[in-house]
Amino acid sequence: MNQTIQETMAQVADQMDQQLQTTKKRLSWYEIKNYLLAVIPTGILTGLIFWLLTKYFG
């Protein structure tokens, strides 16, 4: 009986570990996606502004 409880606890711990790893991967992908959504438009706007400045004032 004691061994059965230990095995069950080990299975629960493994499942929790797997869920934590999945959550970390999702969180990382979510952070990367948000970073790219913020950086790419900013880079495009900055490039456009500098292009306009060099075209008309350069």
mmCIF file of N, CA and C in Angstrom:
data_model
loop_
_atom_site.group_PDB
_atom_site.id
_atom_site.type_symbol
_atom_site.label_atom_id
_atom_site.label_comp_id
_atom_site.label_asym_id
_atom_site.label_seq_id
_atom_site.Cartn_x
_atom_site.Cartn_y
_atom_site.Cartn_z
ATOM 1 N N MET A 1 0.826 -1.196 0.000
ATOM 2 C CA MET A 1 0.000 0.000 0.000
ATOM 3 C C MET A 1 0.866 1.255 0.000
ATOM 4 N N ASN A 2 1.888 1.256 0.813
ATOM 5 C CA ASN A 2 2.792 2.403 0.884
ATOM 6 C C ASN A 2 3.501 2.617 -0.450
ATOM 7 N N GLN A 3 3.866 1.513 -1.103
ATOM 8 C CA GLN A 3 4.537 1.598 -2.396
ATOM 9 C C GLN A 3 3.589 2.175 -3.449
ATOM 10 N N THR A 4 2.314 1.806 -3.390
ATOM 11 C CA THR A 4 1.327 2.331 -4.333
ATOM 12 C C THR A 4 1.184 3.841 -4.177
ATOM 13 N N ILE A 5 1.175 4.322 -2.964
ATOM 14 C CA ILE A 5 1.079 5.773 -2.709
ATOM 15 C C ILE A 5 2.309 6.478 -3.264
ATOM 16 N N GLN A 6 3.471 5.890 -3.062
ATOM 17 C CA GLN A 6 4.703 6.498 -3.570
ATOM 18 C C GLN A 6 4.709 6.544 -5.096
ATOM 19 N N GLU A 7 4.241 5.465 -5.719
ATOM 20 C CA GLU A 7 4.181 5.437 -7.179
ATOM 21 C C GLU A 7 3.208 6.497 -7.709
ATOM 22 N N THR A 8 2.070 6.620 -7.032
ATOM 23 C CA THR A 8 1.083 7.624 -7.441
ATOM 24 C C THR A 8 1.656 9.027 -7.292
ATOM 25 N N MET A 9 2.338 9.272 -6.198
ATOM 26 C CA MET A 9 2.960 10.586 -5.977
ATOM 27 C C MET A 9 4.028 10.867 -7.031
ATOM 28 N N ALA A 10 4.780 9.856 -7.421
ATOM 29 C CA ALA A 10 5.800 10.023 -8.452
ATOM 30 C C ALA A 10 5.152 10.364 -9.794
ATOM 31 N N GLN A 11 4.032 9.711 -10.102
ATOM 32 C CA GLN A 11 3.327 10.009 -11.350
ATOM 33 C C GLN A 11 2.788 11.434 -11.349
ATOM 34 N N VAL A 12 2.239 11.858 -10.224
ATOM 35 C CA VAL A 12 1.721 13.226 -10.106
ATOM 36 C C VAL A 12 2.857 14.227 -10.272
ATOM 37 N N ALA A 13 3.990 13.958 -9.667
ATOM 38 C CA ALA A 13 5.137 14.853 -9.788
ATOM 39 C C ALA A 13 5.617 14.933 -11.231
ATOM 40 N N ASP A 14 5.639 13.800 -11.931
ATOM 41 C CA ASP A 14 6.045 13.804 -13.346
ATOM 42 C C ASP A 14 5.077 14.613 -14.202
ATOM 43 N N GLN A 15 3.785 14.447 -13.953
ATOM 44 C CA GLN A 15 2.789 15.202 -14.717
ATOM 45 C C GLN A 15 2.926 16.696 -14.462
ATOM 46 N N MET A 16 3.154 17.075 -13.224
ATOM 47 C CA MET A 16 3.329 18.498 -12.899
ATOM 48 C C MET A 16 4.573 19.052 -13.574
ATOM 49 N N ASP A 17 5.637 18.274 -13.591
ATOM 50 C CA ASP A 17 6.871 18.703 -14.243
ATOM 51 C C ASP A 17 6.649 18.910 -15.742
ATOM 52 N N GLN A 18 5.939 17.988 -16.366
ATOM 53 C CA GLN A 18 5.658 18.119 -17.797
ATOM 54 C C GLN A 18 4.804 19.348 -18.075
ATOM 55 N N GLN A 19 3.820 19.599 -17.238
ATOM 56 C CA GLN A 19 2.966 20.765 -17.432
ATOM 57 C C GLN A 19 3.756 22.058 -17.239
ATOM 58 N N LEU A 20 4.664 22.074 -16.279
ATOM 59 C CA LEU A 20 5.494 23.261 -16.070
ATOM 60 C C LEU A 20 6.396 23.522 -17.273
ATOM 61 N N GLN A 21 6.974 22.462 -17.823
ATOM 62 C CA GLN A 21 7.837 22.625 -18.995
ATOM 63 C C GLN A 21 7.034 23.161 -20.176
ATOM 64 N N THR A 22 5.824 22.647 -20.381
ATOM 65 C CA THR A 22 4.964 23.122 -21.473
ATOM 66 C C THR A 22 4.610 24.585 -21.264
ATOM 67 N N THR A 23 4.301 24.956 -20.038
ATOM 68 C CA THR A 23 3.950 26.340 -19.734
ATOM 69 C C THR A 23 5.141 27.263 -19.985
ATOM 70 N N LYS A 24 6.331 26.834 -19.614
ATOM 71 C CA LYS A 24 7.525 27.650 -19.861
ATOM 72 C C LYS A 24 7.739 27.859 -21.350
ATOM 73 N N LYS A 25 7.539 26.805 -22.147
ATOM 74 C CA LYS A 25 7.713 26.940 -23.590
ATOM 75 C C LYS A 25 6.686 27.893 -24.173
ATOM 76 N N ARG A 26 5.435 27.777 -23.730
ATOM 77 C CA ARG A 26 4.388 28.674 -24.212
ATOM 78 C C ARG A 26 4.697 30.106 -23.821
ATOM 79 N N LEU A 27 5.118 30.298 -22.583
ATOM 80 C CA LEU A 27 5.429 31.642 -22.101
ATOM 81 C C LEU A 27 6.579 32.227 -22.907
ATOM 82 N N SER A 28 7.577 31.430 -23.173
ATOM 83 C CA SER A 28 8.712 31.907 -23.951
ATOM 84 C C SER A 28 8.268 32.291 -25.357
ATOM 85 N N TRP A 29 7.460 31.468 -25.999
ATOM 86 C CA TRP A 29 6.975 31.779 -27.345
ATOM 87 C C TRP A 29 6.100 33.020 -27.307
ATOM 88 N N TYR A 30 5.275 33.165 -26.268
ATOM 89 C CA TYR A 30 4.417 34.338 -26.123
ATOM 90 C C TYR A 30 5.263 35.605 -25.983
ATOM 91 N N GLU A 31 6.321 35.522 -25.183
ATOM 92 C CA GLU A 31 7.204 36.678 -25.011
ATOM 93 C C GLU A 31 7.927 37.016 -26.304
ATOM 94 N N ILE A 32 8.387 35.997 -27.025
ATOM 95 C CA ILE A 32 9.078 36.229 -28.298
ATOM 96 C C ILE A 32 8.127 36.879 -29.294
ATOM 97 N N LYS A 33 6.897 36.374 -29.364
ATOM 98 C CA LYS A 33 5.913 36.931 -30.293
ATOM 99 C C LYS A 33 5.644 38.398 -29.974
ATOM 100 N N ASN A 34 5.452 38.715 -28.699
ATOM 101 C CA ASN A 34 5.200 40.105 -28.313
ATOM 102 C C ASN A 34 6.400 40.986 -28.603
ATOM 103 N N TYR A 35 7.590 40.471 -28.376
ATOM 104 C CA TYR A 35 8.808 41.233 -28.667
ATOM 105 C C TYR A 35 8.895 41.553 -30.159
ATOM 106 N N LEU A 36 8.645 40.551 -30.989
ATOM 107 C CA LEU A 36 8.712 40.779 -32.436
ATOM 108 C C LEU A 36 7.621 41.732 -32.898
ATOM 109 N N LEU A 37 6.434 41.625 -32.313
ATOM 110 C CA LEU A 37 5.353 42.533 -32.678
ATOM 111 C C LEU A 37 5.671 43.972 -32.285
ATOM 112 N N ALA A 38 6.490 44.159 -31.279
ATOM 113 C CA ALA A 38 6.872 45.500 -30.868
ATOM 114 C C ALA A 38 8.073 46.011 -31.663
ATOM 115 N N VAL A 39 9.039 45.140 -31.946
ATOM 116 C CA VAL A 39 10.292 45.566 -32.559
ATOM 117 C C VAL A 39 10.170 45.796 -34.060
ATOM 118 N N ILE A 40 9.474 44.925 -34.762
ATOM 119 C CA ILE A 40 9.419 45.027 -36.228
ATOM 120 C C ILE A 40 8.755 46.331 -36.679
ATOM 121 N N PRO A 41 7.561 46.699 -36.173
ATOM 122 C CA PRO A 41 6.982 47.977 -36.617
ATOM 123 C C PRO A 41 7.844 49.177 -36.238
ATOM 124 N N THR A 42 8.474 49.118 -35.071
ATOM 125 C CA THR A 42 9.345 50.217 -34.659
ATOM 126 C C THR A 42 10.528 50.335 -35.605
ATOM 127 N N GLY A 43 11.113 49.221 -35.998
ATOM 128 C CA GLY A 43 12.226 49.242 -36.947
ATOM 129 C C GLY A 43 11.807 49.779 -38.298
ATOM 130 N N ILE A 44 10.622 49.389 -38.755
ATOM 131 C CA ILE A 44 10.138 49.885 -40.052
ATOM 132 C C ILE A 44 9.909 51.393 -39.995
ATOM 133 N N LEU A 45 9.274 51.862 -38.927
ATOM 134 C CA LEU A 45 9.030 53.305 -38.797
ATOM 135 C C LEU A 45 10.333 54.091 -38.696
ATOM 136 N N THR A 46 11.278 53.587 -37.926
ATOM 137 C CA THR A 46 12.563 54.268 -37.792
ATOM 138 C C THR A 46 13.286 54.318 -39.135
ATOM 139 N N GLY A 47 13.289 53.214 -39.860
ATOM 140 C CA GLY A 47 13.913 53.201 -41.179
ATOM 141 C C GLY A 47 13.238 54.166 -42.128
ATOM 142 N N LEU A 48 11.913 54.234 -42.090
ATOM 143 C CA LEU A 48 11.168 55.156 -42.951
ATOM 144 C C LEU A 48 11.489 56.607 -42.619
ATOM 145 N N ILE A 49 11.556 56.924 -41.336
ATOM 146 C CA ILE A 49 11.885 58.298 -40.925
ATOM 147 C C ILE A 49 13.282 58.677 -41.395
ATOM 148 N N PHE A 50 14.264 57.804 -41.183
ATOM 149 C CA PHE A 50 15.623 58.125 -41.622
ATOM 150 C C PHE A 50 15.724 58.218 -43.140
ATOM 151 N N TRP A 51 14.974 57.386 -43.856
ATOM 152 C CA TRP A 51 14.973 57.461 -45.311
ATOM 153 C C TRP A 51 14.396 58.789 -45.779
ATOM 154 N N LEU A 52 13.299 59.203 -45.144
ATOM 155 C CA LEU A 52 12.698 60.487 -45.504
ATOM 156 C C LEU A 52 13.634 61.655 -45.176
ATOM 157 N N LEU A 53 14.289 61.590 -44.025
ATOM 158 C CA LEU A 53 15.218 62.656 -43.646
ATOM 159 C C LEU A 53 16.374 62.758 -44.640
ATOM 160 N N THR A 54 16.930 61.624 -45.034
ATOM 161 C CA THR A 54 18.063 61.672 -45.965
ATOM 162 C C THR A 54 17.609 62.063 -47.380
ATOM 163 N N LYS A 55 16.391 61.732 -47.737
ATOM 164 C CA LYS A 55 15.886 62.079 -49.062
ATOM 165 C C LYS A 55 15.635 63.581 -49.184
ATOM 166 N N TYR A 56 15.049 64.195 -48.190
ATOM 167 C CA TYR A 56 14.666 65.601 -48.276
ATOM 168 C C TYR A 56 15.686 66.559 -47.646
ATOM 169 N N PHE A 57 16.510 66.080 -46.745
ATOM 170 C CA PHE A 57 17.478 66.969 -46.096
ATOM 171 C C PHE A 57 18.921 66.541 -46.313
ATOM 172 N N GLY A 58 19.121 65.495 -47.077
ATOM 173 C CA GLY A 58 20.462 64.962 -47.222
ATOM 174 C C GLY A 58 21.212 65.435 -48.411
#
